[in-house]
Amino acid sequence: MDGRFRCIEWLAYCTFFIKAIMKNLIVKSYLLPILLIIIIGAYSCSSSNKVMSNNPDIMTAIDSNRWTFTVIQVQPQVGRSQIANGSYSVICAPNKLNSYLPYFGRAFAGADVLNNTQSPLNFISTNFTLNKQEVKAGRWSIIVTPTDQRQVQQMNFTFFTNGTAALDVTMTNRSPIRFTGTVSSK
């Protein structure tokens, strides 16, 4: 009988500690997300201050239409995004737009897929319209419409004066594609 009592006492002792540990874990599990939210909020506040810094070289490049957009990431409409190797770019000069961009996505009827072995975003345009507008302080929207390229309807650039940039390309017979990267003076 003495052995059974010790075994029951030991089980009660273990269940007490298990309940105490579980109670602490439940309390800690509520504190962990709250702590993470506070840390992430503090980090995002410090990183947003960095975004607002203005680079006069980039502002001058945007004003004079002499800039280079370098691709870091490619995001097709369908499928997963891919990291670019840094060799893809769009170079803008006042009378010339040099686009060297990859394309992967869906081609619809009428797309020149069989006769063309290169990307439809590989071209040099000398006949294009460029409309730029400062949307907010430090954020520019530049819409380029190459009239001598029938595959590309519109290239919509979003530039920030801290050097980050995005490009959304609308095409005639293909699904749209998005590029993120950096902008720099030419």
Coordinates of N, CA and C in Angstrom, one line a residue:
M1 N 0.8 -1.2 0.0 CA 0.0 0.0 0.0 C 0.9 1.2 0.0
D2 N 2.0 1.2 0.7 CA 2.9 2.3 0.7 C 3.4 2.6 -0.7
G3 N 3.6 1.6 -1.5 CA 4.2 1.8 -2.8 C 3.2 2.5 -3.7
R4 N 1.9 2.1 -3.6 CA 0.8 2.7 -4.4 C 0.6 4.2 -4.0
F5 N 0.7 4.5 -2.8 CA 0.5 5.8 -2.3 C 1.6 6.7 -2.9
R6 N 2.8 6.3 -2.9 CA 3.9 7.0 -3.4 C 3.8 7.3 -4.9
C7 N 3.3 6.2 -5.6 CA 3.0 6.4 -7.1 C 2.0 7.4 -7.3
I8 N 0.9 7.4 -6.6 CA -0.2 8.3 -6.8 C 0.3 9.7 -6.4
E9 N 1.0 9.8 -5.3 CA 1.6 11.1 -4.9 C 2.5 11.7 -6.0
W10 N 3.3 10.8 -6.6 CA 4.2 11.2 -7.7 C 3.4 11.7 -8.9
L11 N 2.4 11.0 -9.3 CA 1.5 11.4 -10.4 C 0.9 12.7 -10.1
A12 N 0.4 12.9 -8.9 CA -0.2 14.2 -8.6 C 0.8 15.4 -8.7
Y13 N 2.0 15.1 -8.2 CA 3.1 16.0 -8.2 C 3.4 16.4 -9.7
C14 N 3.5 15.4 -10.6 CA 3.8 15.6 -12.0 C 2.7 16.4 -12.7
T15 N 1.4 16.0 -12.4 CA 0.4 16.8 -13.0 C 0.3 18.2 -12.6
F16 N 0.7 18.5 -11.3 CA 0.7 19.9 -10.8 C 1.8 20.7 -11.6
F17 N 3.0 20.1 -11.8 CA 4.0 20.8 -12.6 C 3.6 20.9 -14.1
I18 N 3.0 19.9 -14.6 CA 2.6 20.0 -16.0 C 1.6 21.1 -16.2
K19 N 0.6 21.2 -15.3 CA -0.4 22.3 -15.3 C 0.3 23.6 -15.2
A20 N 1.2 23.7 -14.3 CA 1.9 25.0 -14.1 C 2.7 25.4 -15.3
I21 N 3.4 24.4 -15.9 CA 4.1 24.7 -17.1 C 3.2 25.1 -18.3
M22 N 2.1 24.4 -18.4 CA 1.1 24.8 -19.5 C 0.5 26.1 -19.3
K23 N 0.3 26.5 -18.0 CA -0.3 27.8 -17.7 C 0.7 28.9 -18.1
N24 N 2.0 28.7 -17.8 CA 3.0 29.6 -18.2 C 3.2 29.7 -19.7
L25 N 3.1 28.6 -20.4 CA 3.2 28.6 -21.8 C 2.0 29.4 -22.5
I26 N 0.8 29.2 -21.9 CA -0.3 29.9 -22.4 C -0.2 31.4 -22.3
V27 N 0.3 31.8 -21.1 CA 0.5 33.2 -20.8 C 1.7 33.7 -21.8
K28 N 2.7 32.9 -21.9 CA 3.8 33.4 -22.8 C 3.4 33.4 -24.3
S29 N 2.5 32.5 -24.6 CA 2.1 32.4 -26.0 C 1.3 33.7 -26.4
Y30 N 0.6 34.3 -25.4 CA -0.1 35.6 -25.6 C 0.9 36.7 -25.7
L31 N 2.0 36.7 -24.9 CA 2.9 37.7 -24.9 C 3.8 37.8 -26.1
L32 N 4.1 36.6 -26.6 CA 5.0 36.5 -27.8 C 4.5 37.3 -29.0
P33 N 3.2 37.1 -29.4 CA 2.8 37.9 -30.6 C 2.7 39.4 -30.3
I34 N 2.4 39.8 -29.1 CA 2.3 41.2 -28.7 C 3.7 41.8 -28.8
L35 N 4.7 41.0 -28.3 CA 6.1 41.5 -28.3 C 6.6 41.6 -29.8
L36 N 6.2 40.6 -30.6 CA 6.6 40.7 -32.0 C 6.0 41.9 -32.7
I37 N 4.7 42.2 -32.5 CA 4.1 43.3 -33.1 C 4.8 44.6 -32.7
I38 N 5.1 44.7 -31.4 CA 5.8 45.9 -31.0 C 7.2 46.1 -31.7
I39 N 7.9 45.0 -31.8 CA 9.3 45.0 -32.4 C 9.1 45.3 -33.9
I40 N 8.2 44.7 -34.6 CA 8.0 45.0 -36.0 C 7.5 46.4 -36.2
G41 N 6.7 46.9 -35.4 CA 6.2 48.3 -35.5 C 7.4 49.3 -35.3
A42 N 8.2 49.0 -34.4 CA 9.4 49.9 -34.1 C 10.3 49.8 -35.3
Y43 N 10.5 48.7 -35.9 CA 11.4 48.5 -37.0 C 10.9 49.2 -38.2
S44 N 9.6 49.1 -38.5 CA 9.0 49.7 -39.7 C 9.0 51.3 -39.5
C45 N 8.9 51.8 -38.3 CA 9.0 53.2 -38.1 C 10.4 53.7 -38.5
S46 N 11.4 52.9 -38.1 CA 12.8 53.4 -38.3 C 13.1 53.2 -39.8
S47 N 12.6 52.2 -40.5 CA 12.8 52.0 -41.9 C 12.1 53.0 -42.8
S48 N 10.9 53.5 -42.3 CA 10.2 54.5 -43.1 C 10.9 55.8 -43.1
N49 N 11.7 56.1 -42.1 CA 12.5 57.3 -42.1 C 13.5 57.3 -43.2
K50 N 14.1 56.1 -43.4 CA 15.1 56.0 -44.5 C 14.5 56.1 -45.8
V51 N 13.2 55.7 -46.0 CA 12.6 55.8 -47.4 C 12.4 57.3 -47.8
M52 N 12.2 58.2 -46.8 CA 11.9 59.6 -47.1 C 13.1 60.4 -47.5
S53 N 14.3 59.8 -47.5 CA 15.5 60.6 -47.8 C 15.5 60.9 -49.3
N54 N 15.8 62.0 -49.7 CA 15.8 62.4 -51.1 C 17.2 62.4 -51.7
N55 N 17.3 61.8 -52.9 CA 18.6 61.8 -53.6 C 18.5 62.8 -54.7
P56 N 19.3 63.9 -54.7 CA 19.2 64.9 -55.7 C 19.6 64.4 -57.1
D57 N 20.5 63.4 -57.2 CA 20.9 62.8 -58.5 C 19.7 62.1 -59.2
I58 N 18.9 61.4 -58.4 CA 17.8 60.7 -59.0 C 16.7 61.8 -59.4
M59 N 16.5 62.8 -58.6 CA 15.5 63.8 -59.0 C 16.0 64.5 -60.2
T60 N 17.2 64.8 -60.4 CA 17.7 65.4 -61.6 C 17.6 64.5 -62.8
A61 N 17.9 63.2 -62.6 CA 17.7 62.2 -63.7 C 16.3 62.1 -64.1
I62 N 15.3 62.1 -63.2 CA 13.9 62.1 -63.6 C 13.5 63.3 -64.3
D63 N 14.0 64.5 -63.8 CA 13.6 65.7 -64.5 C 14.2 65.8 -65.9
S64 N 15.4 65.3 -66.1 CA 16.0 65.4 -67.5 C 15.7 64.2 -68.4
N65 N 15.0 63.2 -67.9 CA 14.7 62.0 -68.7 C 15.9 61.2 -69.0
R66 N 16.9 61.2 -68.1 CA 18.1 60.4 -68.3 C 18.3 59.5 -67.0
W67 N 17.6 58.4 -67.1 CA 17.7 57.5 -65.9 C 17.8 56.0 -66.4
T68 N 18.2 55.2 -65.5 CA 18.3 53.7 -65.7 C 17.5 53.0 -64.7
F69 N 16.6 52.1 -65.1 CA 15.9 51.2 -64.2 C 16.5 49.9 -64.3
T70 N 17.0 49.4 -63.1 CA 17.7 48.1 -63.1 C 16.8 47.1 -62.3
V71 N 16.5 45.9 -62.9 CA 15.6 45.0 -62.4 C 16.2 44.1 -61.3
I72 N 15.5 44.0 -60.2 CA 16.0 43.1 -59.1 C 15.0 41.8 -59.0
Q73 N 13.7 42.1 -59.2 CA 12.8 41.0 -59.1 C 11.7 41.0 -60.2
V74 N 11.4 39.9 -60.7 CA 10.4 39.8 -61.8 C 9.2 39.1 -61.2
Q75 N 8.0 39.7 -61.4 CA 6.7 39.1 -60.9 C 5.7 39.0 -62.0
P76 N 5.6 37.8 -62.6 CA 4.6 37.6 -63.7 C 3.2 37.5 -63.0
Q77 N 2.2 37.7 -63.9 CA 0.8 37.6 -63.4 C 0.5 36.2 -62.8
V78 N 1.0 35.2 -63.5 CA 0.7 33.8 -63.1 C 2.1 33.2 -62.8
G79 N 2.2 32.5 -61.7 CA 3.4 31.8 -61.4 C 4.1 32.6 -60.2
R80 N 5.3 32.1 -59.9 CA 6.0 32.7 -58.8 C 7.0 33.8 -59.3
S81 N 7.3 34.7 -58.4 CA 8.3 35.7 -58.7 C 9.7 35.1 -58.7
Q82 N 10.5 35.8 -59.5 CA 11.9 35.3 -59.6 C 12.9 36.5 -59.4
I83 N 14.0 36.2 -58.8 CA 15.1 37.2 -58.7 C 15.9 37.3 -60.0
A84 N 16.0 38.5 -60.4 CA 16.8 38.7 -61.6 C 18.3 38.8 -61.3
N85 N 19.2 38.6 -62.3 CA 20.6 38.6 -62.0 C 21.2 39.9 -62.1
G86 N 20.4 41.0 -62.3 CA 21.0 42.3 -62.3 C 21.4 42.9 -63.6
S87 N 21.3 42.0 -64.7 CA 21.7 42.5 -66.0 C 20.5 43.0 -66.8
Y88 N 19.3 43.0 -66.3 CA 18.2 43.5 -67.1 C 17.9 44.9 -66.7
S89 N 17.6 45.8 -67.7 CA 17.4 47.2 -67.4 C 16.6 47.9 -68.5
V90 N 16.1 49.1 -68.2 CA 15.5 50.0 -69.1 C 16.3 51.3 -69.0
I91 N 16.9 51.8 -70.1 CA 17.7 53.0 -70.1 C 16.9 54.0 -70.9
C92 N 16.6 55.1 -70.3 CA 15.9 56.2 -70.9 C 16.8 57.4 -71.2
A93 N 16.8 57.9 -72.4 CA 17.4 59.1 -72.8 C 16.3 60.0 -73.5
P94 N 16.6 61.2 -73.7 CA 15.5 62.1 -74.2 C 14.9 61.6 -75.5
N95 N 15.7 61.0 -76.4 CA 15.2 60.6 -77.7 C 15.3 59.1 -77.9
K96 N 15.6 58.3 -76.9 CA 15.8 56.9 -77.1 C 15.4 56.1 -75.8
L97 N 14.7 55.0 -76.0 CA 14.3 54.1 -74.8 C 14.9 52.7 -75.2
N98 N 15.8 52.2 -74.4 CA 16.4 50.9 -74.6 C 15.9 50.0 -73.5
S99 N 15.1 49.0 -73.9 CA 14.6 48.1 -73.0 C 15.2 46.7 -73.2
Y100 N 15.8 46.1 -72.1 CA 16.3 44.8 -72.1 C 15.7 44.1 -70.9
L101 N 14.5 43.5 -71.1 CA 13.8 42.9 -70.0 C 13.4 41.5 -70.4
P102 N 13.3 40.6 -69.4 CA 12.8 39.2 -69.7 C 11.3 39.2 -69.7
Y103 N 10.7 38.2 -70.3 CA 9.3 38.0 -70.2 C 9.0 36.6 -70.1
F104 N 8.2 36.2 -69.1 CA 7.6 34.9 -69.0 C 6.2 35.1 -68.5
G105 N 5.2 34.5 -69.2 CA 3.8 34.7 -68.9 C 3.0 34.0 -69.9
R106 N 1.8 34.4 -70.0 CA 0.8 33.8 -70.9 C 0.7 34.6 -72.2
A107 N 0.7 33.9 -73.3 CA 0.5 34.5 -74.6 C -0.9 34.1 -75.1
F108 N -1.6 35.1 -75.6 CA -2.9 34.9 -76.1 C -2.9 34.8 -77.6
A109 N -4.0 34.6 -78.2 CA -4.1 34.6 -79.7 C -3.6 35.9 -80.3
G110 N -2.9 35.7 -81.3 CA -2.3 36.9 -82.0 C -0.9 37.3 -81.6
A111 N -0.5 36.7 -80.5 CA 0.9 37.0 -80.0 C 1.9 36.4 -81.0
D112 N 2.9 37.1 -81.3 CA 3.9 36.7 -82.3 C 4.9 35.7 -81.5
V113 N 4.5 34.5 -81.2 CA 5.2 33.6 -80.4 C 6.1 32.7 -81.3
L114 N 5.6 32.3 -82.5 CA 6.3 31.3 -83.3 C 7.5 32.0 -84.1
N115 N 7.3 33.2 -84.5 CA 8.3 33.8 -85.3 C 9.4 34.6 -84.5
N116 N 9.2 34.8 -83.2 CA 10.0 35.6 -82.4 C 10.7 34.7 -81.3
T117 N 12.0 34.7 -81.3 CA 12.8 33.9 -80.4 C 13.2 34.7 -79.2
Q118 N 13.1 36.0 -79.2 CA 13.6 36.8 -78.1 C 12.4 37.4 -77.3
S119 N 12.7 38.0 -76.2 CA 11.6 38.6 -75.4 C 11.0 39.7 -76.1
P120 N 9.6 39.9 -76.0 CA 9.0 41.0 -76.6 C 9.3 42.4 -75.9
L121 N 10.0 42.3 -74.8 CA 10.5 43.5 -74.0 C 11.9 43.8 -74.3
N122 N 12.5 43.2 -75.3 CA 13.8 43.5 -75.8 C 13.6 44.4 -77.1
F123 N 13.8 45.7 -76.9 CA 13.7 46.6 -78.0 C 14.4 47.9 -77.8
I124 N 14.6 48.7 -78.8 CA 15.0 50.1 -78.8 C 14.0 50.9 -79.5
S125 N 13.5 51.8 -78.7 CA 12.4 52.7 -79.3 C 12.9 54.1 -79.4
T126 N 12.6 54.7 -80.6 CA 13.0 56.1 -80.8 C 11.7 56.9 -80.9
N127 N 10.6 56.3 -81.0 CA 9.3 56.9 -81.2 C 8.4 56.5 -80.0
F128 N 8.4 57.3 -78.9 CA 7.6 57.0 -77.7 C 7.2 58.3 -77.1
T129 N 6.1 58.2 -76.3 CA 5.6 59.3 -75.5 C 5.9 59.0 -74.0
L130 N 6.3 60.1 -73.3 CA 6.7 59.9 -71.9 C 5.9 61.0 -71.1
N131 N 5.1 60.5 -70.2 CA 4.3 61.5 -69.3 C 4.8 61.2 -67.9
K132 N 5.2 62.2 -67.2 CA 5.7 62.1 -65.8 C 4.9 63.0 -65.0
Q133 N 4.7 62.5 -63.7 CA 3.9 63.3 -62.8 C 4.4 63.0 -61.4
E134 N 4.6 64.0 -60.6 CA 5.0 63.7 -59.2 C 3.7 63.5 -58.4
V135 N 3.5 62.3 -58.0 CA 2.2 61.9 -57.3 C 2.2 62.4 -55.9
K136 N 3.3 62.2 -55.2 CA 3.5 62.7 -53.8 C 4.9 63.2 -53.7
A137 N 5.3 63.8 -52.6 CA 6.6 64.2 -52.4 C 7.5 63.0 -52.4
G138 N 8.5 62.9 -53.3 CA 9.4 61.7 -53.4 C 8.9 60.6 -54.2
R139 N 7.7 60.7 -54.8 CA 7.2 59.6 -55.6 C 6.8 60.1 -57.0
W140 N 7.3 59.5 -58.0 CA 7.0 59.9 -59.4 C 6.3 58.7 -60.1
S141 N 5.4 59.1 -61.0 CA 4.7 58.1 -61.9 C 5.1 58.5 -63.3
I142 N 5.8 57.6 -64.0 CA 6.2 57.9 -65.4 C 5.6 56.8 -66.3
I143 N 4.8 57.3 -67.3 CA 4.1 56.4 -68.2 C 4.7 56.6 -69.6
V144 N 5.3 55.5 -70.1 CA 6.0 55.4 -71.4 C 5.1 54.6 -72.3
T145 N 4.8 55.2 -73.5 CA 4.0 54.5 -74.5 C 4.9 54.4 -75.8
P146 N 5.5 53.3 -76.0 CA 6.3 53.2 -77.3 C 5.4 52.9 -78.5
T147 N 5.3 53.9 -79.4 CA 4.4 53.8 -80.5 C 5.0 53.0 -81.6
D148 N 6.3 52.7 -81.6 CA 6.9 51.9 -82.7 C 7.0 50.4 -82.2
Q149 N 6.5 50.0 -81.1 CA 6.5 48.6 -80.7 C 5.0 48.1 -80.5
R150 N 4.6 47.2 -81.4 CA 3.2 46.8 -81.3 C 2.9 45.8 -80.2
Q151 N 3.9 45.2 -79.6 CA 3.7 44.2 -78.6 C 3.5 44.9 -77.2
V152 N 4.0 46.1 -77.0 CA 4.0 46.8 -75.7 C 3.0 47.9 -75.8
Q153 N 1.9 47.9 -75.0 CA 1.0 49.0 -75.0 C 1.5 50.2 -74.1
Q154 N 2.0 49.8 -72.9 CA 2.3 50.8 -71.9 C 3.3 50.3 -70.9
M155 N 4.2 51.2 -70.5 CA 5.2 50.8 -69.4 C 5.0 51.9 -68.4
N156 N 4.5 51.5 -67.2 CA 4.2 52.4 -66.1 C 5.2 52.3 -65.0
F157 N 6.1 53.2 -64.9 CA 7.2 53.3 -63.9 C 6.7 54.0 -62.7
T158 N 7.1 53.5 -61.5 CA 7.0 54.3 -60.3 C 8.3 54.4 -59.6
F159 N 8.8 55.6 -59.5 CA 10.1 55.9 -59.0 C 10.0 56.6 -57.7
F160 N 10.9 56.3 -56.7 CA 11.0 56.9 -55.5 C 12.4 57.6 -55.4
T161 N 12.4 58.7 -54.7 CA 13.7 59.5 -54.7 C 14.8 58.8 -53.8
N162 N 14.4 57.7 -53.1 CA 15.4 57.0 -52.4 C 16.1 55.9 -53.2
G163 N 15.6 55.8 -54.5 CA 16.2 54.8 -55.4 C 15.5 53.6 -55.7
T164 N 14.4 53.3 -55.0 CA 13.6 52.1 -55.3 C 12.6 52.4 -56.4
A165 N 12.2 51.4 -57.2 CA 11.4 51.6 -58.3 C 10.6 50.4 -58.7
A166 N 9.5 50.6 -59.4 CA 8.7 49.4 -59.9 C 8.3 49.8 -61.3
L167 N 8.0 48.7 -62.1 CA 7.6 48.8 -63.5 C 6.5 47.8 -63.8
D168 N 5.3 48.3 -64.2 CA 4.2 47.5 -64.7 C 4.1 47.6 -66.2
V169 N 4.2 46.5 -66.9 CA 4.1 46.5 -68.3 C 2.8 45.9 -68.8
T170 N 2.0 46.6 -69.6 CA 0.8 46.2 -70.2 C 1.1 45.9 -71.7
M171 N 0.8 44.6 -72.1 CA 1.1 44.2 -73.4 C -0.1 43.9 -74.2
T172 N 0.0 43.8 -75.5 CA -1.1 43.7 -76.4 C -1.7 42.3 -76.3
N173 N -1.0 41.2 -76.6 CA -1.5 39.9 -76.6 C -0.8 39.0 -75.6
R174 N -0.4 39.5 -74.5 CA 0.2 38.7 -73.5 C -0.2 39.2 -72.1
S175 N 0.0 38.4 -71.1 CA -0.4 38.8 -69.7 C 0.6 39.9 -69.2
P176 N 0.1 40.8 -68.4 CA 1.0 41.8 -67.8 C 2.1 41.2 -66.9
I177 N 3.1 42.0 -66.7 CA 4.2 41.6 -65.9 C 4.7 42.8 -65.1
R178 N 5.3 42.5 -63.9 CA 5.7 43.6 -63.0 C 7.2 43.3 -62.7
F179 N 7.9 44.4 -62.6 CA 9.3 44.3 -62.3 C 9.6 45.3 -61.1
T180 N 10.4 44.9 -60.1 CA 10.8 45.8 -59.1 C 12.3 45.9 -59.1
G181 N 12.8 47.1 -58.7 CA 14.2 47.3 -58.8 C 14.7 48.6 -58.3
T182 N 15.7 49.2 -58.9 CA 16.2 50.5 -58.5 C 16.3 51.4 -59.7
V183 N 16.3 52.7 -59.4 CA 16.5 53.7 -60.4 C 17.7 54.5 -60.1
S184 N 18.5 54.8 -61.1 CA 19.7 55.6 -60.9 C 19.9 56.6 -62.1
S185 N 20.7 57.5 -61.9 CA 21.0 58.4 -63.0 C 21.8 57.7 -64.0
K186 N 21.6 58.1 -65.3 CA 22.2 57.4 -66.4 C 23.7 57.7 -66.5

